[in-house]
GROMACS .gro file of C-alpha atoms in nm:
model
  375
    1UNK     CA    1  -0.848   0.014  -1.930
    2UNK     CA    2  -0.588   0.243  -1.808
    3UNK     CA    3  -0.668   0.597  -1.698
    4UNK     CA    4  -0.398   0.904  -1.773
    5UNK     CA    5  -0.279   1.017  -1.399
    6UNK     CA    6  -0.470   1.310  -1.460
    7UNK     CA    7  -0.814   1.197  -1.557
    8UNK     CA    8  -0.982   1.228  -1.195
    9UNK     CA    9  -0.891   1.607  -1.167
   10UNK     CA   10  -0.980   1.656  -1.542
   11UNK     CA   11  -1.342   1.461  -1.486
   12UNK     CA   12  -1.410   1.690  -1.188
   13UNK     CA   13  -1.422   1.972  -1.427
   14UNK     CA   14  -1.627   1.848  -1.680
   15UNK     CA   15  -2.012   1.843  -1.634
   16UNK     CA   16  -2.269   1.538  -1.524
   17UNK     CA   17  -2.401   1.534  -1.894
   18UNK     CA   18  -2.059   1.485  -2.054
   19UNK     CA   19  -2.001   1.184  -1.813
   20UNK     CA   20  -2.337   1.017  -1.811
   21UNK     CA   21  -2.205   0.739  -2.023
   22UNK     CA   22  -1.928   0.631  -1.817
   23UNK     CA   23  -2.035   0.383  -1.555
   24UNK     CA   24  -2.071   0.432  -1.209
   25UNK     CA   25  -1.799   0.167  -1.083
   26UNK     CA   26  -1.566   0.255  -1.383
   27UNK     CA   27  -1.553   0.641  -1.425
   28UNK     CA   28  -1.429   0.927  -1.165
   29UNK     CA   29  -1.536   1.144  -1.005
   30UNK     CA   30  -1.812   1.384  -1.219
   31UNK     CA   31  -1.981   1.726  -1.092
   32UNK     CA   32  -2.244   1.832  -1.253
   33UNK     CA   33  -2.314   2.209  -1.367
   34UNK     CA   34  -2.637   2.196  -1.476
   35UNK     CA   35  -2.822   2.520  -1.410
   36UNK     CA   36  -3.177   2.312  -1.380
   37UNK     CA   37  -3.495   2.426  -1.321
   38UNK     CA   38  -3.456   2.241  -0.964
   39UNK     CA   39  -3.130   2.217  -0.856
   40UNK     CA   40  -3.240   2.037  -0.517
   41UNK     CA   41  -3.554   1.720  -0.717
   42UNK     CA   42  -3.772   1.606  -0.475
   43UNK     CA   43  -3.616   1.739  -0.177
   44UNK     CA   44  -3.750   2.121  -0.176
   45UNK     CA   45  -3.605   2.444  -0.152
   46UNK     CA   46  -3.546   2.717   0.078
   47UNK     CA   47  -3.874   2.906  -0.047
   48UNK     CA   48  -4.046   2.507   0.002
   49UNK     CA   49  -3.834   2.362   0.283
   50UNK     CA   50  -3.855   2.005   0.391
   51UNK     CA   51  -3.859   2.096   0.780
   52UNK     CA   52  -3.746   2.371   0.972
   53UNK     CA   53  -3.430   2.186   1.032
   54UNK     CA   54  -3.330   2.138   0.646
   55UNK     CA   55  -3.055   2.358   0.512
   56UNK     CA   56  -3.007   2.379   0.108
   57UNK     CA   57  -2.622   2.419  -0.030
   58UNK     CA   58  -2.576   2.527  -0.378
   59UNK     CA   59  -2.265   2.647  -0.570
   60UNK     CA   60  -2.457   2.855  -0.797
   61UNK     CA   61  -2.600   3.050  -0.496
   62UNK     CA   62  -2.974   2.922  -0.521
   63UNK     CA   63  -2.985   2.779  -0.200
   64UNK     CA   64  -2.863   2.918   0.168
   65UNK     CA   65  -2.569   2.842   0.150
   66UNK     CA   66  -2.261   2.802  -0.142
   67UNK     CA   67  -2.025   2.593   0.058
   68UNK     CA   68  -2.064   2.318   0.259
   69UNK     CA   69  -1.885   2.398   0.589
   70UNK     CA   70  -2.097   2.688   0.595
   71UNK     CA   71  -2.411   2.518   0.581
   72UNK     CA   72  -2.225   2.256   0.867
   73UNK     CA   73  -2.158   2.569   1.046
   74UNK     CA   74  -2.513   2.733   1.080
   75UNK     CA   75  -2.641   2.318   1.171
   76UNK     CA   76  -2.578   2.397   1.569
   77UNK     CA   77  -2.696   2.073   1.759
   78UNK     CA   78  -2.830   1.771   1.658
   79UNK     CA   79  -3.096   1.659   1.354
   80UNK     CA   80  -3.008   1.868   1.070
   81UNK     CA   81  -3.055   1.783   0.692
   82UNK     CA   82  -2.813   1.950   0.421
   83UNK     CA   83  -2.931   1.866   0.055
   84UNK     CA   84  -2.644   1.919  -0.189
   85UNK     CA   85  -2.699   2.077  -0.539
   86UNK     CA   86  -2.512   1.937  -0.828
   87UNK     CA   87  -2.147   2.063  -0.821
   88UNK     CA   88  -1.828   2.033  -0.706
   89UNK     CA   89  -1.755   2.149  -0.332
   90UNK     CA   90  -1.380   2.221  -0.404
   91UNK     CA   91  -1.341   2.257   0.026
   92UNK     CA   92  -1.245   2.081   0.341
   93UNK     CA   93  -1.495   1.991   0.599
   94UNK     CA   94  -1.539   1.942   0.919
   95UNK     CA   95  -1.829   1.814   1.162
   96UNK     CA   96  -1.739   1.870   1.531
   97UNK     CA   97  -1.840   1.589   1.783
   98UNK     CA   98  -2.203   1.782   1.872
   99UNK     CA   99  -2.343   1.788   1.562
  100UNK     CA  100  -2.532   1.497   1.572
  101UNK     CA  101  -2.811   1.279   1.351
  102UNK     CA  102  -2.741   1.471   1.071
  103UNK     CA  103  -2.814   1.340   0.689
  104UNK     CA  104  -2.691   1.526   0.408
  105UNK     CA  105  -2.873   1.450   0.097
  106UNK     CA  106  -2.740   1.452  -0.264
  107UNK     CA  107  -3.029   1.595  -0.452
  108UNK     CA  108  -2.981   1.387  -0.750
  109UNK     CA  109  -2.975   1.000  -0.783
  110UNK     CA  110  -2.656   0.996  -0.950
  111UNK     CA  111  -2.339   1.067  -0.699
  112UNK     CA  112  -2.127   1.158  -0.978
  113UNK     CA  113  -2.280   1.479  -0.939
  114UNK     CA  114  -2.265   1.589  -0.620
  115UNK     CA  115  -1.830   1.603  -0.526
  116UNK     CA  116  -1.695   1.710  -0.223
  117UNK     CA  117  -1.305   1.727  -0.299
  118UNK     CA  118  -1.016   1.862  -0.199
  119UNK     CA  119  -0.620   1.781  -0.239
  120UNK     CA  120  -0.451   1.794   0.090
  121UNK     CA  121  -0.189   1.504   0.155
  122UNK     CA  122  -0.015   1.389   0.427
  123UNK     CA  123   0.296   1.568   0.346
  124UNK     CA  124   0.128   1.931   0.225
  125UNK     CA  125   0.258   2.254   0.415
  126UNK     CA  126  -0.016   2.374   0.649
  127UNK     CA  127  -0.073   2.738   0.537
  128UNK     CA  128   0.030   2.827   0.879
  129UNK     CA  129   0.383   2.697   0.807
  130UNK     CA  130   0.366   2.518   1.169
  131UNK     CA  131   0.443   2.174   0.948
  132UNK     CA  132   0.278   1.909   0.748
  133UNK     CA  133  -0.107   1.833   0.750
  134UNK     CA  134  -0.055   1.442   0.841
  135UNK     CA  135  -0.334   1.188   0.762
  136UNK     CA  136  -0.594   1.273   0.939
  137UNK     CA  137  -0.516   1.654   0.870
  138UNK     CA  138  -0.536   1.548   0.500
  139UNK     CA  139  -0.920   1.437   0.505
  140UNK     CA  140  -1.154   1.662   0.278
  141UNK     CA  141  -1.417   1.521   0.505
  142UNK     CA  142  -1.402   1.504   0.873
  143UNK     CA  143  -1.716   1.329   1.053
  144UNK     CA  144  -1.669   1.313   1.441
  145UNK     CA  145  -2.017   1.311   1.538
  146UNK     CA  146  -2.273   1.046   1.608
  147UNK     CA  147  -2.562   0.928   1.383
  148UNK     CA  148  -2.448   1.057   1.085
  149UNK     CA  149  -2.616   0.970   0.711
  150UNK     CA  150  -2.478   1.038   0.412
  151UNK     CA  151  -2.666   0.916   0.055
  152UNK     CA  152  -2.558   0.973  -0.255
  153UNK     CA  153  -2.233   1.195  -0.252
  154UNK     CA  154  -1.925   1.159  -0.371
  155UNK     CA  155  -1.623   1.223  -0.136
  156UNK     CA  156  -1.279   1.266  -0.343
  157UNK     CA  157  -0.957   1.348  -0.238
  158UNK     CA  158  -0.775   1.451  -0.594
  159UNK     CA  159  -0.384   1.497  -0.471
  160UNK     CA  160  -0.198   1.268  -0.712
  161UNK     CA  161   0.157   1.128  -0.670
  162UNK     CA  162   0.231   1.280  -1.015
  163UNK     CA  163   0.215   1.595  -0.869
  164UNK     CA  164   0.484   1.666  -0.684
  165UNK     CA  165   0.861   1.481  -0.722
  166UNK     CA  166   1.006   1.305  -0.452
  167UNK     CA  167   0.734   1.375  -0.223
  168UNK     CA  168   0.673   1.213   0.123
  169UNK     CA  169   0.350   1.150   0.312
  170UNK     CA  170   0.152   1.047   0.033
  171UNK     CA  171  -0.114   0.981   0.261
  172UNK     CA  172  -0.479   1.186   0.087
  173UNK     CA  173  -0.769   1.071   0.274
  174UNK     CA  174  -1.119   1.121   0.127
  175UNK     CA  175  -1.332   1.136   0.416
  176UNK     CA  176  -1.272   1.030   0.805
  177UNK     CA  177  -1.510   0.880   0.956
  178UNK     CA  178  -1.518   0.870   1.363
  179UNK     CA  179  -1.869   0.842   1.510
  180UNK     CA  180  -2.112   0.575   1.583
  181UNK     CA  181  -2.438   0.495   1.368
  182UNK     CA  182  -2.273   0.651   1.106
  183UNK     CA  183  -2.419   0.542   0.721
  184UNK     CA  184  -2.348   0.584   0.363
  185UNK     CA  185  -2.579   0.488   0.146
  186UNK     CA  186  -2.496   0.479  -0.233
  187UNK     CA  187  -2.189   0.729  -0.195
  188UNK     CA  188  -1.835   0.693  -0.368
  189UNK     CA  189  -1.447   0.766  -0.178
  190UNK     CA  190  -1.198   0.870  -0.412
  191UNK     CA  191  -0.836   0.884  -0.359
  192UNK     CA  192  -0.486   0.652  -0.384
  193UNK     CA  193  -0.366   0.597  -0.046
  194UNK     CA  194  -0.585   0.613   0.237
  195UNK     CA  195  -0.941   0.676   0.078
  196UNK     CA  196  -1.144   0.595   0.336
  197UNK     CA  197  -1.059   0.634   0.710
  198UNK     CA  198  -1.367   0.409   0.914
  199UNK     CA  199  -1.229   0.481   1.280
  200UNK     CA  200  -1.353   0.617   1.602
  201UNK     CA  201  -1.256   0.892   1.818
  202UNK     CA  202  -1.061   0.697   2.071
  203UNK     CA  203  -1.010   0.328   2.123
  204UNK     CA  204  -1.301   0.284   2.398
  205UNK     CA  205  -1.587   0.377   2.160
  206UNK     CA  206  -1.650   0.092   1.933
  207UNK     CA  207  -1.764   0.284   1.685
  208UNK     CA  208  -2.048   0.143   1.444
  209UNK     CA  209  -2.076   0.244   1.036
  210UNK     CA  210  -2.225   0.091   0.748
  211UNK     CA  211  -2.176   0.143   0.382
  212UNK     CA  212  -2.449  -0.021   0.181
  213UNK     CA  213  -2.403   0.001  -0.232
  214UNK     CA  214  -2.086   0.227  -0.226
  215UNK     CA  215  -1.819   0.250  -0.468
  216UNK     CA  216  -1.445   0.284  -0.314
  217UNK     CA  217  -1.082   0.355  -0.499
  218UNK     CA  218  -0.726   0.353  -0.437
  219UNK     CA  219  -0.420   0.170  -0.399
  220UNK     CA  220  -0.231   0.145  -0.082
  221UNK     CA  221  -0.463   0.043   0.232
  222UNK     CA  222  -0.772   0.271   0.110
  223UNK     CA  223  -0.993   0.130   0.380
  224UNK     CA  224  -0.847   0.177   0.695
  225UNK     CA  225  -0.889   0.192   1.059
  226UNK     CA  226  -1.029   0.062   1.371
  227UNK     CA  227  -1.406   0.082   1.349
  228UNK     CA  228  -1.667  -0.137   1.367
  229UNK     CA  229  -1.786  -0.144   0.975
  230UNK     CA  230  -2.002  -0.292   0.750
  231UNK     CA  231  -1.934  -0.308   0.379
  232UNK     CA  232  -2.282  -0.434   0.212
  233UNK     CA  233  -2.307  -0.492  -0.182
  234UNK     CA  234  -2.026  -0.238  -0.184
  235UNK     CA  235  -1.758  -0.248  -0.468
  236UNK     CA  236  -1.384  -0.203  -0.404
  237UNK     CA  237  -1.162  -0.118  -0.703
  238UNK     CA  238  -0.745  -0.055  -0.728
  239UNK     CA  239  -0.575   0.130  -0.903
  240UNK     CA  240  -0.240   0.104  -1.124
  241UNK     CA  241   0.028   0.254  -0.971
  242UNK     CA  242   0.306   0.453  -1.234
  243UNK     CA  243   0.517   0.497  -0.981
  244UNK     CA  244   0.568   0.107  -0.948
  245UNK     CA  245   0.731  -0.138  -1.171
  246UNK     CA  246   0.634  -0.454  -1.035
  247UNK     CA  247   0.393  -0.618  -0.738
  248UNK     CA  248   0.254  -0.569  -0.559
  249UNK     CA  249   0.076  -0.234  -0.631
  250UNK     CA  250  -0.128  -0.201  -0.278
  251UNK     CA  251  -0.369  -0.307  -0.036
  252UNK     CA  252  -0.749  -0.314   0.005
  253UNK     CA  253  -0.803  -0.318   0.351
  254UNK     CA  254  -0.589  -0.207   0.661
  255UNK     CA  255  -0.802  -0.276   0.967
  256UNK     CA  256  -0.681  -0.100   1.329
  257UNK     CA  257  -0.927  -0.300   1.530
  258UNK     CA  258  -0.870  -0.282   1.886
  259UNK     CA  259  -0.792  -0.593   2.033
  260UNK     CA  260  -1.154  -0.592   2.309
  261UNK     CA  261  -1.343  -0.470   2.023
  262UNK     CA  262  -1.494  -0.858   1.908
  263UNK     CA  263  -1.649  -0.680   1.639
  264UNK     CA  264  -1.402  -0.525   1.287
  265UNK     CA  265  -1.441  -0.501   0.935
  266UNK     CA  266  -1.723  -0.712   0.726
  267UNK     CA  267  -1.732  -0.726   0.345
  268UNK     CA  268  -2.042  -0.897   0.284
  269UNK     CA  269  -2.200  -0.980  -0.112
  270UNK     CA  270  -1.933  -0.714  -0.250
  271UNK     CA  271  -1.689  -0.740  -0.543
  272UNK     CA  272  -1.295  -0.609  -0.568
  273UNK     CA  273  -1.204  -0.552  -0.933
  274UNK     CA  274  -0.872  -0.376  -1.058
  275UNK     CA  275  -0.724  -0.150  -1.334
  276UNK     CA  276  -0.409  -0.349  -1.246
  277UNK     CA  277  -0.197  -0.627  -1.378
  278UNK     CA  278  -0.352  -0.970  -1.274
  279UNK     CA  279  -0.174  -1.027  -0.891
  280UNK     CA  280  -0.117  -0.718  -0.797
  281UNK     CA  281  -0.281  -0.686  -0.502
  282UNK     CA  282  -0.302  -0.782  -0.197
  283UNK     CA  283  -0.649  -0.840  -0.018
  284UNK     CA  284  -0.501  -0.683   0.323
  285UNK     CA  285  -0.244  -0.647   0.555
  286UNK     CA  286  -0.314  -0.542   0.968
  287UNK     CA  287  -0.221  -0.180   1.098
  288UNK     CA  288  -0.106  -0.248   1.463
  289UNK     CA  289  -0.038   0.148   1.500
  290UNK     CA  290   0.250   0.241   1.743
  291UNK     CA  291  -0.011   0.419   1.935
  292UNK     CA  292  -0.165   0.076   2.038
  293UNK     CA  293   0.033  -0.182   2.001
  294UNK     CA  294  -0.248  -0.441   2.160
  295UNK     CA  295  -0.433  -0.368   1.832
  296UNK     CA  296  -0.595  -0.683   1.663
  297UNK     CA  297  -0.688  -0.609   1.318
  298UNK     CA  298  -1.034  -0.835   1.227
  299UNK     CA  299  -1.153  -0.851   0.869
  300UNK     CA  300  -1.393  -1.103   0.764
  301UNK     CA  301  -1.464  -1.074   0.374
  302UNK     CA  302  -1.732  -1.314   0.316
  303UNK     CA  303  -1.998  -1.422  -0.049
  304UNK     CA  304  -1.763  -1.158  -0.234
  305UNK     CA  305  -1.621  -1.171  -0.571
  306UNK     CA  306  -1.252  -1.093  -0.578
  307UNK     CA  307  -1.105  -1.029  -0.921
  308UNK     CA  308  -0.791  -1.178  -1.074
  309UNK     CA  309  -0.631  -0.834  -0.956
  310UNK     CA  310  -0.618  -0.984  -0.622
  311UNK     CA  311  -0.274  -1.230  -0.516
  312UNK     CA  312  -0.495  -1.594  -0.458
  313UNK     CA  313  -0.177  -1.706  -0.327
  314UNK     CA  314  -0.060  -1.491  -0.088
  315UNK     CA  315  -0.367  -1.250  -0.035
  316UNK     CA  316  -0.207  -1.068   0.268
  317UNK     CA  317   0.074  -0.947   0.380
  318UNK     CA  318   0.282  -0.784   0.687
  319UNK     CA  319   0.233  -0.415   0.757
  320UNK     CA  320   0.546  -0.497   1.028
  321UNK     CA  321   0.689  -0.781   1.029
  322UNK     CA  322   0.648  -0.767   1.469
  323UNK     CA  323   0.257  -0.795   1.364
  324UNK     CA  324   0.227  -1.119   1.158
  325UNK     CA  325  -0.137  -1.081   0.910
  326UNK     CA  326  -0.135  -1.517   1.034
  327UNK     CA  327  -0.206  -1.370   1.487
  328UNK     CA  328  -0.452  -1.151   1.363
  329UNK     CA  329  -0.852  -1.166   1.265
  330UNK     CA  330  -0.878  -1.246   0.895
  331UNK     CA  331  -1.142  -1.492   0.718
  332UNK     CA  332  -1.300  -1.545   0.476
  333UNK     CA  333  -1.609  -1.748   0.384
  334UNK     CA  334  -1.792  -1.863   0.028
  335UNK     CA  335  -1.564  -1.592  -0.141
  336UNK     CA  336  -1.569  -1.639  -0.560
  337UNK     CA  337  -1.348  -1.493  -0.814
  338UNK     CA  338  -0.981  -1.552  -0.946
  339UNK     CA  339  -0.881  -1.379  -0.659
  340UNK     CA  340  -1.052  -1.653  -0.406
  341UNK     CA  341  -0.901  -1.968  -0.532
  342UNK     CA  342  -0.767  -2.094  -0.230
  343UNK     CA  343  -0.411  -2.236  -0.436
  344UNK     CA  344  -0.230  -2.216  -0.055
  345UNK     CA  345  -0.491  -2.312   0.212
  346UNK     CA  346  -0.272  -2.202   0.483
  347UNK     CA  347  -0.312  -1.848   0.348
  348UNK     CA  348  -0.696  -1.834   0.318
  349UNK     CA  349  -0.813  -1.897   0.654
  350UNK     CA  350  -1.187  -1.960   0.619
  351UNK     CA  351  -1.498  -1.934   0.846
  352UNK     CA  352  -1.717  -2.269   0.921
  353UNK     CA  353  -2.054  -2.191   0.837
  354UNK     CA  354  -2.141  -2.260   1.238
  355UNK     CA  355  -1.887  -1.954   1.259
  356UNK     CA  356  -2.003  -1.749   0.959
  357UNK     CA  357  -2.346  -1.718   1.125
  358UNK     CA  358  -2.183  -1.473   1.401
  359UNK     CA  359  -2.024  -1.278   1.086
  360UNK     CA  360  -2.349  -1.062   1.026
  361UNK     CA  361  -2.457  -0.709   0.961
  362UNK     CA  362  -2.677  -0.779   1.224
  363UNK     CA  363  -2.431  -0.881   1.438
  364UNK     CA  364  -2.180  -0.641   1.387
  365UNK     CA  365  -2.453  -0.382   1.443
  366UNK     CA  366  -2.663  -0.479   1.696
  367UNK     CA  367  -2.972  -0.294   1.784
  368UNK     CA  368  -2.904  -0.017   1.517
  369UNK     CA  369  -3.100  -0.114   1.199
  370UNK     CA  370  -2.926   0.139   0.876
  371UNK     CA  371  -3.016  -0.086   0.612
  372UNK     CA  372  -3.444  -0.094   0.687
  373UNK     CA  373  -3.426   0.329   0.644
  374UNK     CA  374  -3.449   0.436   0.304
  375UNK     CA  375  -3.434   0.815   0.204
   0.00000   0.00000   0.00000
């Protein structure tokens, strides 16, 4: 089924209840507006509070705070908790480097209801007029610090290419993620190009994240960047493009990893599906960024079910054609789907299984353990 262009901005507006039927994989972004009795379920209140180091954020004004960064602000040091009301968080956020171990909590199971959204691209003015935001400037959500958690939230960046004509730097990231031990469990990244940015703050720290159960959307290279990152059970979906006439429409993946890192991106017991014409996508093509040119992107996507949206032929491609996707770190290993059929063995290079047993969340992650906490 094809969406209107518009339908992600239009969902935000509408209320949990009137979007309950959609599916979770299938529908956009939802806030809900529920008054409620309890806007933050089993988590407390500020007249109840978890522990001294929990802060509540409601848009409706029954917690502390009514915005997010606000409640980010007041959260000096490390080990805070922020449990988000149903809503929509229509702001940008930041979280500086010493702001550690924090979790924020969406206080109801569904992530549809708790948004955190914002429509910055690339190419927007900065309201100080001293240029364009850039990618990274374009994040909604920006995560520098260590040891962060996130469960059940959904982080949206709603700029659409229908917006403006003839726009450049359609870049619109969702959320940027640069720390180590960061998690999301159960959360959903919304946006076209450049959803999800799973990098590091600088090319020495390896940085390690894991996404267990998410949901992610876009079109052109909407999971990007050089961190160490594990994509368990998660489900990957592309988008038609309007702008396009013919394939291919995008990429999945654009890993940055840096070429000491042995360790890049792992798609393990996932599924890709698309909105798209059958083909139109490729799986994923390397970013060697001019910045480091030693770069050597590593993707392993391994027991996943690719869709008949994805090219089986030719499943990547070049970002630059100096950078062939053939000298970098793609496999692939027990992969099913339409998209899988391995019709050109030459461009589906697969693990052994002697290799695939060094392809691992474990040993990706080493002696941090995300998926044995529960929240």
């Amino acid at each position: 089924m094809h969406r209107p262009a518009l339908s992600r901005r239009g969902f935000l507006l509408t209320t949990a209840g009137a979007g309950a039927a959609l599916a979770l994989t299938a529908g956009p972004a939802v806030a809900g507006t529920r008054p409620g009795p309890r806007p933050f379920g089993r988590y407390g209140s500020p007249a109840a509070r978890r522990t001294p180091r929990t802060l509540y954020v409601d848009p409706h004004g029954r917690g502390d705070f009514t915005s997010v960064q606000a409640a980010v602000n007041a959260a000096e040091g490390p080990g805070w908790t922020l449990v988000l009301a149903p809503g929509t968080y229509r702001e940008t956020v930041f979280v500086d480097a010493d702001r550690t171990e924090a979790t924020w909590i969406g206080a109801c199971e569904d992530p549809r209801d708790v948004v955190i959204v914002y429509d910055n691209a690339a190419g927007t003015p900065k309201p100080d007029g001293s240029g364009n935001h850039g990618t990274s400037g374009s994040a909604t959500t920006t995560v520098r610090a260590d040891g962060f958690t996130a469960h059940r939230i959904t982080f949206a960046n709603d700029w659409l290419r229908a917006d403006p004509p003839d726009f450049s730097g359609t870049q619109a990231v969702a959320i940027k993620v640069q720390g180590d031990r960061s998690a999301f469990h159960h959360c959903r990244f919304l946006g076209h190009q450049d959803t999800l940015y799973a990098d590091s703050r600088d090319r020495g720290l390896f940085a390690r994240q894991y996404y267990a159960h998410c949901y992610v959307e876009g079109d052109v290279d909407f999971v990007f960047g050089r961190a160490t990152a594990v994509y368990e059970r998660c489900h990957f979906r592309t988008l038609v493009r309007t702008d396009l006439s013919g394939a291919p429409h995008g990429f999945v993946f654009a890993p940055s990893t840096v070429g000491e890192n042995p360790r890049g991106y792992l798609v393990t017991h996932g599924r890709v599906s698309s909105e798209a014409p059958d083909g139109y996508y490729k799986l994923a093509r390397p970013w060697v960024p001019s910045s480091d040119t030693t770069a050597r992107p590593m993707l392993t996507v391994r027991e996943t079910h690719l869709g008949a949206g994805i090219d089986a032929a030719a499943p990547y491609a070049n970002m630059r054609d100096a950078h062939p996707w053939q000298e970098q770190r793609f496999r692939e290993y027990r992969n099913t789907g339409p998209g899988a059929a391995i019709t050109v063995p030459e461009n589906r290079p697969q693990l052994t299984r002697a290799e695939a047993a060094s392809h691992t969340r474990k040993a990706y992650l080493g002696d941090w353990r995300p998926y044995d906490r529960r929240c």
